[in-house]
Tab-separated table of C-alpha atoms in Angstrom:
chain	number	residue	atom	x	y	z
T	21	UNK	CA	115.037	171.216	44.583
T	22	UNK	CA	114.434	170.722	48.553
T	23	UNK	CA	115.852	172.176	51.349
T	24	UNK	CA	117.394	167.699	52.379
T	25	UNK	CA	119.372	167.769	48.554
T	26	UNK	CA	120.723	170.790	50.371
T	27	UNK	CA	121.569	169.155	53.582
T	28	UNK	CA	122.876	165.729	51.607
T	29	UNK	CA	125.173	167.637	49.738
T	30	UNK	CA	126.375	169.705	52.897
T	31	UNK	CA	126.908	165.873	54.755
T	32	UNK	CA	128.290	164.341	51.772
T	33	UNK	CA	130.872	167.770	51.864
T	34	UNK	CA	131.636	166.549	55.343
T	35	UNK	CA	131.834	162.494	53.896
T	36	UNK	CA	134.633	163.967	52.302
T	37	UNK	CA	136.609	165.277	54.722
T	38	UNK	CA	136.340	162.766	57.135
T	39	UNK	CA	136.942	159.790	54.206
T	40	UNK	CA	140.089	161.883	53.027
T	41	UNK	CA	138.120	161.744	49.608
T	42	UNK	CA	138.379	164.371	47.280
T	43	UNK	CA	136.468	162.874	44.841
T	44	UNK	CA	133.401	163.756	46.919
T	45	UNK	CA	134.447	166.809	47.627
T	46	UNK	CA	135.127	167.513	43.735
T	47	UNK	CA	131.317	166.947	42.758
T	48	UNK	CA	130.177	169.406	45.761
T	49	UNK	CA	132.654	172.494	45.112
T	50	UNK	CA	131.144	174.379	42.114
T	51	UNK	CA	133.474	175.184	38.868
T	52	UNK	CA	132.804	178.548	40.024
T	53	UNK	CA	133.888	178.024	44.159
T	54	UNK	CA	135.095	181.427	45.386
T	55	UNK	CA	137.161	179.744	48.195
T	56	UNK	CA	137.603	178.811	51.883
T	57	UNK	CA	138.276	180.684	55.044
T	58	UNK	CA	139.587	178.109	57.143
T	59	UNK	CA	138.958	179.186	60.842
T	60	UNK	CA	143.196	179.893	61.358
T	61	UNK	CA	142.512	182.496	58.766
T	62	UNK	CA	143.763	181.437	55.383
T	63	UNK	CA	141.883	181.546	52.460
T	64	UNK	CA	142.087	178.275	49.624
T	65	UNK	CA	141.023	178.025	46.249
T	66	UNK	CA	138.876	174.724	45.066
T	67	UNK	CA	142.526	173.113	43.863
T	68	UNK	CA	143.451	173.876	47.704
T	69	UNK	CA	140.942	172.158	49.444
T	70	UNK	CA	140.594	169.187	47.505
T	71	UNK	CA	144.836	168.833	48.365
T	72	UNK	CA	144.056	169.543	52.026
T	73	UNK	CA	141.109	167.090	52.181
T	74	UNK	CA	143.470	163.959	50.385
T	75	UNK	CA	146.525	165.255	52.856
T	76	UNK	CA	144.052	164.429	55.726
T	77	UNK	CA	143.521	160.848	54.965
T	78	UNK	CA	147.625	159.824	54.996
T	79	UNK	CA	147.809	161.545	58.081
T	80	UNK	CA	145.323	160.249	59.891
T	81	UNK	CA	147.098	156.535	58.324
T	82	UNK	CA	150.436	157.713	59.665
T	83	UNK	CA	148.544	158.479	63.260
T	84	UNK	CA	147.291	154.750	62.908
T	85	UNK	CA	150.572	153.142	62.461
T	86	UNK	CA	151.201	154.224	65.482
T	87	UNK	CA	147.699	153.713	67.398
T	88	UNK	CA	145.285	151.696	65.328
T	89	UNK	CA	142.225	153.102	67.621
T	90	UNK	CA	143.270	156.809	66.641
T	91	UNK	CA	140.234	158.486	64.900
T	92	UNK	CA	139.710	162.401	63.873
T	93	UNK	CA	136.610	163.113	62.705
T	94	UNK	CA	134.194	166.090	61.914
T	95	UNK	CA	130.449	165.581	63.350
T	96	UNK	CA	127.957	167.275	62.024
T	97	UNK	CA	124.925	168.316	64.059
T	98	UNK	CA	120.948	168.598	63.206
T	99	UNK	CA	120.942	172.756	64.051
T	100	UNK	CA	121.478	173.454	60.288
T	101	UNK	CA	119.615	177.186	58.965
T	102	UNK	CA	119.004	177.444	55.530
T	103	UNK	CA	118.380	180.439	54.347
T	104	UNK	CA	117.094	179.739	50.573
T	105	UNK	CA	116.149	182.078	47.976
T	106	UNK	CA	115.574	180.708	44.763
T	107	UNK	CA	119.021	179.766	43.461
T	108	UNK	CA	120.979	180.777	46.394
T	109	UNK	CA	120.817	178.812	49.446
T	110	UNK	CA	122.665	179.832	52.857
T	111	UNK	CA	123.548	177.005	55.983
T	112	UNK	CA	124.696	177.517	59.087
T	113	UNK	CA	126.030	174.351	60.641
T	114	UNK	CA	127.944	173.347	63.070
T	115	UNK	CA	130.936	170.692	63.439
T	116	UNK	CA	132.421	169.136	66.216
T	117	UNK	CA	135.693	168.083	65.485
T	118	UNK	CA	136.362	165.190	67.483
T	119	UNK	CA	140.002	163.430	67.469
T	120	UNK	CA	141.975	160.670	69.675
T	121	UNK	CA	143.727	162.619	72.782
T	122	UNK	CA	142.087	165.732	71.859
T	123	UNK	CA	139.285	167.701	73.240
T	124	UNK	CA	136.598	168.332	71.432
T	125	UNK	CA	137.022	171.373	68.960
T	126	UNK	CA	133.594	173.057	67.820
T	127	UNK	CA	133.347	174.928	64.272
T	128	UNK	CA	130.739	177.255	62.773
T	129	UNK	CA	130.415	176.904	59.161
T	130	UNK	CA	128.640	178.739	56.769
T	131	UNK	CA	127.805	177.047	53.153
T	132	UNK	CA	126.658	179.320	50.255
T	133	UNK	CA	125.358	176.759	48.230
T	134	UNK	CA	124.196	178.015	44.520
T	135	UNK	CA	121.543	176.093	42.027
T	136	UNK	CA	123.431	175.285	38.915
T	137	UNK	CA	121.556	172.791	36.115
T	138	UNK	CA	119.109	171.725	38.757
T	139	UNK	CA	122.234	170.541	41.588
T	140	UNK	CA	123.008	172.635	44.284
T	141	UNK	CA	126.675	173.515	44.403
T	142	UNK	CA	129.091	175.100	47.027
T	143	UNK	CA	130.339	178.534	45.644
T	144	UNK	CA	131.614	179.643	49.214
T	145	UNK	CA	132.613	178.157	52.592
T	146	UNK	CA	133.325	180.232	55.796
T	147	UNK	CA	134.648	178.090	58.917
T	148	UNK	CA	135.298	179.845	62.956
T	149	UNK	CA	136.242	177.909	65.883
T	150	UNK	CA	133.899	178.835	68.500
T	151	UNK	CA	134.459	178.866	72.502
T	152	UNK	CA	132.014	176.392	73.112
T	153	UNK	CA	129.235	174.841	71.603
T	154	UNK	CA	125.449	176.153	72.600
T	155	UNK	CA	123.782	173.045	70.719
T	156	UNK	CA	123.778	169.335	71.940
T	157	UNK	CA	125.314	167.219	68.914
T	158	UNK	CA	123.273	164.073	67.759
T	159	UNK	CA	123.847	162.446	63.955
T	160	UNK	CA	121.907	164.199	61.550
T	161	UNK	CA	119.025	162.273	60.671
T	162	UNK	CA	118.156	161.730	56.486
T	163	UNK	CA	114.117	161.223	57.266
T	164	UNK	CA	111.915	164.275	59.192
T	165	UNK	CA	112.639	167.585	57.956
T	166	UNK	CA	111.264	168.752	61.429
T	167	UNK	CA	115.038	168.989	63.179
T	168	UNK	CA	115.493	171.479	60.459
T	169	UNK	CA	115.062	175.563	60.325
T	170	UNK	CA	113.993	176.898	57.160
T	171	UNK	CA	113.761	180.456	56.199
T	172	UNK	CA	112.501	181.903	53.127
């Protein structure tokens, strides 16, 4: 396993959210996911966030009703740290939440990703709105690991 199936599950996590598809989301979260501590405090189970992440999508439809050019959506950027040891693999992202009338809203998240049958998994998910962001945001980029930090 490399350190990009980590990253392309951590983007494909993000797919989901920003899709309103919990489908995605469903192959990502392990059997075993601990939870979420959404940055507002409260904590979800896996049944939780996959509600949350459909709930998303007929909002954002119900916000386009209204304005067809609304958009919300989470950007990732290409700072991610992973921390990997063996089976166990830590990143630190971070997300700009960008959405219609809104300024922009940056989030730190942490992944703990685990190895299970060869596919890394999502066991735990920590999210905190920051102040301000320290990190220019660009789209992640699925070639050159060099945007990357690694730690062993």
């Amino acid at each position: 396993m490399s350190n990009i199936d980590i990253i392309n599950q951590l983007k494909a996590l993000i797919t989901s959210e920003n899709k309103g598809d919990s489908k995605i989301a469903e192959k990502i979260l392990s059997d075993k996911f601990i939870g979420i501590t959404r940055s507002s405090g409260i904590e979800e189970v896996k049944s939780d966030v996959l509600k949350a992440i459909k709930k998303a999508k007929s909002d954002i439809e119900k916000k386009r009703k209204f304005n067809k050019d609304y958009k919300k959506e989470r950007k990732l950027d290409e700072h991610i740290e992973i921390f990997e040891e063996k089976t166990i693999a830590i990143t630190r992202s971070l997300i700009t939440l960008i959405e219609t009338g809104e300024k922009d809203t940056f989030y730190r998240n942490i992944h703990l990703f685990e190895n299970q049958n060869g596919k890394w998994k999502c066991k735990i998910w920590q999210v905190t709105k920051l102040e301000k962001n320290l990190y220019q945001i660009v789209d992640l980029k699925d070639d050159s690991s060099s945007q990357y930090r690694y730690f062993k």
